[in-house]
PDB file of C-alpha atoms in Angstrom:
ATOM      1  CA  MET Q 351      75.388  97.198  76.344  1.00  0.00           C
ATOM      2  CA  ALA Q 352      78.577  97.622  78.321  1.00  0.00           C
ATOM      3  CA  LYS Q 353      81.965  98.348  76.820  1.00  0.00           C
ATOM      4  CA  VAL Q 354      85.246  97.236  78.421  1.00  0.00           C
ATOM      5  CA  VAL Q 355      88.782  98.335  77.587  1.00  0.00           C
ATOM      6  CA  ILE Q 356      91.224  95.438  77.844  1.00  0.00           C
ATOM      7  CA  ASP Q 357      94.830  96.499  78.276  1.00  0.00           C
ATOM      8  CA  PRO Q 358      97.378  93.729  77.645  1.00  0.00           C
ATOM      9  CA  GLY Q 359     100.288  95.108  79.673  1.00  0.00           C
ATOM     10  CA  HIS Q 360     103.657  95.872  78.070  1.00  0.00           C
ATOM     11  CA  GLY Q 361     104.336  94.956  74.404  1.00  0.00           C
ATOM     12  CA  GLY Q 362     106.890  95.516  71.648  1.00  0.00           C
ATOM     13  CA  LYS Q 363     110.161  96.876  73.030  1.00  0.00           C
ATOM     14  CA  ASP Q 364     108.682  96.686  76.554  1.00  0.00           C
ATOM     15  CA  GLY Q 365     108.668  92.983  77.355  1.00  0.00           C
ATOM     16  CA  GLY Q 366     107.737  93.362  81.003  1.00  0.00           C
ATOM     17  CA  ALA Q 367     109.032  90.616  83.266  1.00  0.00           C
ATOM     18  CA  THR Q 368     110.779  87.553  81.840  1.00  0.00           C
ATOM     19  CA  SER Q 369     110.902  84.173  83.573  1.00  0.00           C
ATOM     20  CA  ILE Q 370     114.144  82.290  84.122  1.00  0.00           C
ATOM     21  CA  ASN Q 371     113.044  80.059  81.213  1.00  0.00           C
ATOM     22  CA  GLY Q 372     112.462  82.992  78.864  1.00  0.00           C
ATOM     23  CA  LEU Q 373     108.661  83.374  79.069  1.00  0.00           C
ATOM     24  CA  LYS Q 374     107.858  87.043  78.419  1.00  0.00           C
ATOM     25  CA  GLU Q 375     105.115  88.808  80.314  1.00  0.00           C
ATOM     26  CA  LYS Q 376     103.992  90.769  77.247  1.00  0.00           C
ATOM     27  CA  ASP Q 377     103.172  87.500  75.433  1.00  0.00           C
ATOM     28  CA  VAL Q 378     101.220  85.970  78.333  1.00  0.00           C
ATOM     29  CA  ASN Q 379      99.276  89.211  78.860  1.00  0.00           C
ATOM     30  CA  LEU Q 380      98.279  89.339  75.192  1.00  0.00           C
ATOM     31  CA  LYS Q 381      97.170  85.692  75.124  1.00  0.00           C
ATOM     32  CA  ILE Q 382      95.021  86.103  78.258  1.00  0.00           C
ATOM     33  CA  SER Q 383      93.560  89.358  76.903  1.00  0.00           C
ATOM     34  CA  HIS Q 384      92.477  87.774  73.611  1.00  0.00           C
ATOM     35  CA  MET Q 385      90.829  84.867  75.451  1.00  0.00           C
ATOM     36  CA  LEU Q 386      89.132  87.330  77.811  1.00  0.00           C
ATOM     37  CA  ALA Q 387      87.843  89.411  74.913  1.00  0.00           C
ATOM     38  CA  GLY Q 388      86.329  86.331  73.272  1.00  0.00           C
ATOM     39  CA  ILE Q 389      84.409  85.509  76.439  1.00  0.00           C
ATOM     40  CA  LEU Q 390      83.151  89.065  76.960  1.00  0.00           C
ATOM     41  CA  ILE Q 391      82.086  89.383  73.313  1.00  0.00           C
ATOM     42  CA  SER Q 392      80.100  86.138  73.654  1.00  0.00           C
ATOM     43  CA  TYR Q 393      78.072  87.948  76.357  1.00  0.00           C
ATOM     44  CA  GLY Q 394      77.402  90.893  74.058  1.00  0.00           C
ATOM     45  CA  ILE Q 395      79.967  93.182  75.679  1.00  0.00           C
ATOM     46  CA  ASP Q 396      81.891  95.505  73.383  1.00  0.00           C
ATOM     47  CA  VAL Q 397      85.664  95.292  73.758  1.00  0.00           C
ATOM     48  CA  VAL Q 398      88.336  97.874  73.016  1.00  0.00           C
ATOM     49  CA  PHE Q 399      92.004  96.854  73.076  1.00  0.00           C
ATOM     50  CA  THR Q 400      94.893  99.169  73.905  1.00  0.00           C
ATOM     51  CA  ARG Q 401      96.990  96.806  71.769  1.00  0.00           C
ATOM     52  CA  CYS Q 402      96.005  93.796  69.665  1.00  0.00           C
ATOM     53  CA  ASN Q 403      99.458  92.471  68.863  1.00  0.00           C
ATOM     54  CA  ASP Q 404     103.073  92.697  69.990  1.00  0.00           C
ATOM     55  CA  GLU Q 405     103.497  96.444  69.723  1.00  0.00           C
ATOM     56  CA  TYR Q 406     104.710  99.107  72.121  1.00  0.00           C
ATOM     57  CA  VAL Q 407     101.990 101.446  73.372  1.00  0.00           C
ATOM     58  CA  SER Q 408     102.972 104.170  75.839  1.00  0.00           C
ATOM     59  CA  LEU Q 409     101.095 104.572  79.118  1.00  0.00           C
ATOM     60  CA  ASP Q 410      99.851 107.984  77.939  1.00  0.00           C
ATOM     61  CA  LYS Q 411      98.460 106.430  74.752  1.00  0.00           C
ATOM     62  CA  ARG Q 412      96.763 103.632  76.732  1.00  0.00           C
ATOM     63  CA  VAL Q 413      95.066 106.280  78.872  1.00  0.00           C
ATOM     64  CA  LYS Q 414      94.053 108.287  75.768  1.00  0.00           C
ATOM     65  CA  ILE Q 415      92.619 105.192  74.025  1.00  0.00           C
ATOM     66  CA  THR Q 416      90.631 104.468  77.180  1.00  0.00           C
ATOM     67  CA  ASN Q 417      89.393 107.995  77.754  1.00  0.00           C
ATOM     68  CA  ASP Q 418      88.386 108.355  74.080  1.00  0.00           C
ATOM     69  CA  SER Q 419      86.599 104.973  73.980  1.00  0.00           C
ATOM     70  CA  ASN Q 420      83.349 105.806  75.807  1.00  0.00           C
ATOM     71  CA  ALA Q 421      83.870 102.499  77.618  1.00  0.00           C
ATOM     72  CA  ASN Q 422      82.418 101.660  81.027  1.00  0.00           C
ATOM     73  CA  TYR Q 423      85.397  99.844  82.549  1.00  0.00           C
ATOM     74  CA  PHE Q 424      89.144  99.356  82.104  1.00  0.00           C
ATOM     75  CA  VAL Q 425      91.043  96.154  82.979  1.00  0.00           C
ATOM     76  CA  SER Q 426      94.816  95.880  82.559  1.00  0.00           C
ATOM     77  CA  VAL Q 427      96.279  92.354  82.422  1.00  0.00           C
ATOM     78  CA  HIS Q 428      99.757  91.653  83.813  1.00  0.00           C
ATOM     79  CA  CYS Q 429     101.972  88.979  85.325  1.00  0.00           C
ATOM     80  CA  ASN Q 430     103.996  89.631  88.444  1.00  0.00           C
ATOM     81  CA  SER Q 431     107.675  89.131  89.256  1.00  0.00           C
ATOM     82  CA  SER Q 432     109.771  89.319  92.403  1.00  0.00           C
ATOM     83  CA  SER Q 433     113.359  88.785  93.484  1.00  0.00           C
ATOM     84  CA  ALA Q 434     111.871  86.439  96.100  1.00  0.00           C
ATOM     85  CA  LYS Q 435     111.385  83.233  94.094  1.00  0.00           C
ATOM     86  CA  SER Q 436     108.777  82.045  96.607  1.00  0.00           C
ATOM     87  CA  ALA Q 437     106.467  85.039  95.970  1.00  0.00           C
ATOM     88  CA  ASN Q 438     103.188  83.711  94.611  1.00  0.00           C
ATOM     89  CA  GLY Q 439      99.530  84.433  94.061  1.00  0.00           C
ATOM     90  CA  THR Q 440      97.219  86.941  92.479  1.00  0.00           C
ATOM     91  CA  GLU Q 441      96.670  90.590  93.334  1.00  0.00           C
ATOM     92  CA  VAL Q 442      94.636  93.371  91.792  1.00  0.00           C
ATOM     93  CA  PHE Q 443      95.402  97.078  91.888  1.00  0.00           C
ATOM     94  CA  ALA Q 444      92.860  99.875  92.115  1.00  0.00           C
ATOM     95  CA  TYR Q 445      93.338 103.606  92.523  1.00  0.00           C
ATOM     96  CA  SER Q 446      91.625 103.956  95.899  1.00  0.00           C
ATOM     97  CA  LYS Q 447      89.275 102.204  98.319  1.00  0.00           C
ATOM     98  CA  GLN Q 448      86.620 104.805  97.513  1.00  0.00           C
ATOM     99  CA  SER Q 449      86.660 104.133  93.768  1.00  0.00           C
ATOM    100  CA  GLU Q 450      84.275 101.944  91.794  1.00  0.00           C
ATOM    101  CA  GLY Q 451      87.459 100.434  90.404  1.00  0.00           C
ATOM    102  CA  ASN Q 452      87.984  98.978  93.874  1.00  0.00           C
ATOM    103  CA  ILE Q 453      84.660  97.124  93.660  1.00  0.00           C
ATOM    104  CA  LEU Q 454      85.537  95.917  90.151  1.00  0.00           C
ATOM    105  CA  ALA Q 455      88.955  94.788  91.471  1.00  0.00           C
ATOM    106  CA  LYS Q 456      87.317  92.828  94.308  1.00  0.00           C
ATOM    107  CA  ASN Q 457      84.871  91.114  91.946  1.00  0.00           C
ATOM    108  CA  ILE Q 458      87.713  90.127  89.605  1.00  0.00           C
ATOM    109  CA  LEU Q 459      90.034  88.980  92.407  1.00  0.00           C
ATOM    110  CA  ASP Q 460      87.339  86.840  94.048  1.00  0.00           C
ATOM    111  CA  SER Q 461      86.376  85.161  90.755  1.00  0.00           C
ATOM    112  CA  LEU Q 462      89.980  84.694  89.652  1.00  0.00           C
ATOM    113  CA  ILE Q 463      91.021  83.031  92.930  1.00  0.00           C
ATOM    114  CA  LYS Q 464      88.000  80.726  92.816  1.00  0.00           C
ATOM    115  CA  LYS Q 465      88.704  79.782  89.187  1.00  0.00           C
ATOM    116  CA  THR Q 466      92.499  79.259  89.407  1.00  0.00           C
ATOM    117  CA  GLY Q 467      93.039  78.113  92.988  1.00  0.00           C
ATOM    118  CA  LEU Q 468      95.970  80.521  93.380  1.00  0.00           C
ATOM    119  CA  SER Q 469      96.447  82.341  96.666  1.00  0.00           C
ATOM    120  CA  SER Q 470      95.052  85.835  97.080  1.00  0.00           C
ATOM    121  CA  ARG Q 471      97.477  88.672  97.738  1.00  0.00           C
ATOM    122  CA  GLY Q 472      94.502  91.008  98.028  1.00  0.00           C
ATOM    123  CA  ILE Q 473      93.665  94.361  96.522  1.00  0.00           C
ATOM    124  CA  LYS Q 474      96.424  96.951  96.499  1.00  0.00           C
ATOM    125  CA  TYR Q 475      96.097 100.690  96.009  1.00  0.00           C
ATOM    126  CA  ASP Q 476      98.500 102.675  93.889  1.00  0.00           C
ATOM    127  CA  LYS Q 477      98.575 105.664  91.585  1.00  0.00           C
ATOM    128  CA  LEU Q 478      99.548 103.497  88.615  1.00  0.00           C
ATOM    129  CA  LYS Q 479      99.063 105.653  85.514  1.00  0.00           C
ATOM    130  CA  VAL Q 480      96.542 103.357  83.828  1.00  0.00           C
ATOM    131  CA  VAL Q 481      94.280 103.182  86.883  1.00  0.00           C
ATOM    132  CA  SER Q 482      94.726 106.738  88.157  1.00  0.00           C
ATOM    133  CA  SER Q 483      94.492 108.678  84.871  1.00  0.00           C
ATOM    134  CA  THR Q 484      91.615 106.849  83.230  1.00  0.00           C
ATOM    135  CA  LYS Q 485      88.220 108.532  83.601  1.00  0.00           C
ATOM    136  CA  ILE Q 486      86.355 105.265  84.097  1.00  0.00           C
ATOM    137  CA  PRO Q 487      86.500 102.611  86.840  1.00  0.00           C
ATOM    138  CA  ALA Q 488      89.776 100.771  86.354  1.00  0.00           C
ATOM    139  CA  CYS Q 489      91.906  97.995  87.811  1.00  0.00           C
ATOM    140  CA  LEU Q 490      95.155  96.213  87.019  1.00  0.00           C
ATOM    141  CA  VAL Q 491      95.313  92.432  87.470  1.00  0.00           C
ATOM    142  CA  GLU Q 492      98.607  90.746  88.414  1.00  0.00           C
ATOM    143  CA  VAL Q 493      97.655  87.164  87.518  1.00  0.00           C
ATOM    144  CA  ALA Q 494     100.612  85.167  88.862  1.00  0.00           C
ATOM    145  CA  PHE Q 495     104.398  85.327  89.299  1.00  0.00           C
ATOM    146  CA  LEU Q 496     106.700  84.612  86.354  1.00  0.00           C
ATOM    147  CA  SER Q 497     109.527  84.485  88.912  1.00  0.00           C
ATOM    148  CA  ASN Q 498     107.896  81.534  90.722  1.00  0.00           C
ATOM    149  CA  SER Q 499     108.724  78.245  88.964  1.00  0.00           C
ATOM    150  CA  LYS Q 500     105.332  76.624  89.734  1.00  0.00           C
ATOM    151  CA  GLU Q 501     103.348  79.648  88.560  1.00  0.00           C
ATOM    152  CA  GLU Q 502     105.581  80.146  85.510  1.00  0.00           C
ATOM    153  CA  LYS Q 503     104.743  76.584  84.472  1.00  0.00           C
ATOM    154  CA  LEU Q 504     101.030  77.382  84.838  1.00  0.00           C
ATOM    155  CA  LEU Q 505     101.431  80.566  82.758  1.00  0.00           C
ATOM    156  CA  ARG Q 506     102.760  78.399  79.889  1.00  0.00           C
ATOM    157  CA  ASP Q 507      99.615  76.225  79.941  1.00  0.00           C
ATOM    158  CA  ASN Q 508      96.770  77.348  77.667  1.00  0.00           C
ATOM    159  CA  LYS Q 509      94.218  75.475  79.816  1.00  0.00           C
ATOM    160  CA  PHE Q 510      95.329  77.498  82.832  1.00  0.00           C
ATOM    161  CA  LEU Q 511      95.266  80.737  80.813  1.00  0.00           C
ATOM    162  CA  LEU Q 512      91.677  79.944  79.832  1.00  0.00           C
ATOM    163  CA  LYS Q 513      90.822  79.535  83.541  1.00  0.00           C
ATOM    164  CA  VAL Q 514      92.433  82.925  84.179  1.00  0.00           C
ATOM    165  CA  SER Q 515      90.433  84.495  81.343  1.00  0.00           C
ATOM    166  CA  LYS Q 516      87.211  82.969  82.636  1.00  0.00           C
ATOM    167  CA  GLY Q 517      87.994  84.174  86.158  1.00  0.00           C
ATOM    168  CA  ILE Q 518      88.554  87.747  85.024  1.00  0.00           C
ATOM    169  CA  ALA Q 519      85.466  87.587  82.800  1.00  0.00           C
ATOM    170  CA  GLN Q 520      83.307  86.258  85.643  1.00  0.00           C
ATOM    171  CA  GLY Q 521      84.420  89.146  87.839  1.00  0.00           C
ATOM    172  CA  ILE Q 522      83.554  91.683  85.148  1.00  0.00           C
ATOM    173  CA  LEU Q 523      80.187  90.032  84.497  1.00  0.00           C
ATOM    174  CA  LYS Q 524      79.405  89.972  88.225  1.00  0.00           C
ATOM    175  CA  HIS Q 525      80.195  93.681  88.344  1.00  0.00           C
ATOM    176  CA  LEU Q 526      77.773  94.202  85.450  1.00  0.00           C
ATOM    177  CA  ASN Q 527      75.109  92.011  87.107  1.00  0.00           C
ATOM    178  CA  ILE Q 528      75.267  89.552  84.209  1.00  0.00           C
ATOM    179  CA  GLU Q 529      74.931  85.915  85.186  1.00  0.00           C
ATOM    180  CA  TRP Q 530      77.753  83.515  84.205  1.00  0.00           C
ATOM    181  CA  GLU Q 531      76.228  80.779  82.060  1.00  0.00           C
ATOM    182  CA  ASP Q 532      78.545  77.832  81.590  1.00  0.00           C
ATOM    183  CA  GLY Q 533      79.046  76.980  85.252  1.00  0.00           C
ATOM    184  CA  THR Q 534      82.757  76.212  84.884  1.00  0.00           C
TER     185      THR Q 534
END
């Protein structure tokens, strides 16, 4: 069966972005990642975490955990932020258009947009350490903007976070040619 590394972005002393109301990215990322893991495990997929709680894990260590895991895929979970308060939507990063990570990113983005109703900012390409240095197909999901008041409110809602988790899971399952069962 497949094995997926889930990387809850940031953690510990690295809080990531913080909303105007004090919501920390590291906490949202971890909550989504745990929900996502539960869904994947229910489909018989093995899950490896780069962090399971609020601890700091360096980018180099995240890459090492991934490369030592014998996993098939790597998905990093993040929330976005911008100085433009109107910035909104979901985007997914891959290393290059020629990578399998790009196909994984597209499957996740399509499912996530369908599940959440957020706008698509598309797939972006960057040499982000966790997608460029891992030896397996990898992508980094920017779920929504903590700097956008409407999206920040959504990121506080566990029902919305479950939709996000299901959207990411559906994209991974589609990539693995595993049919989504619950229809939601």
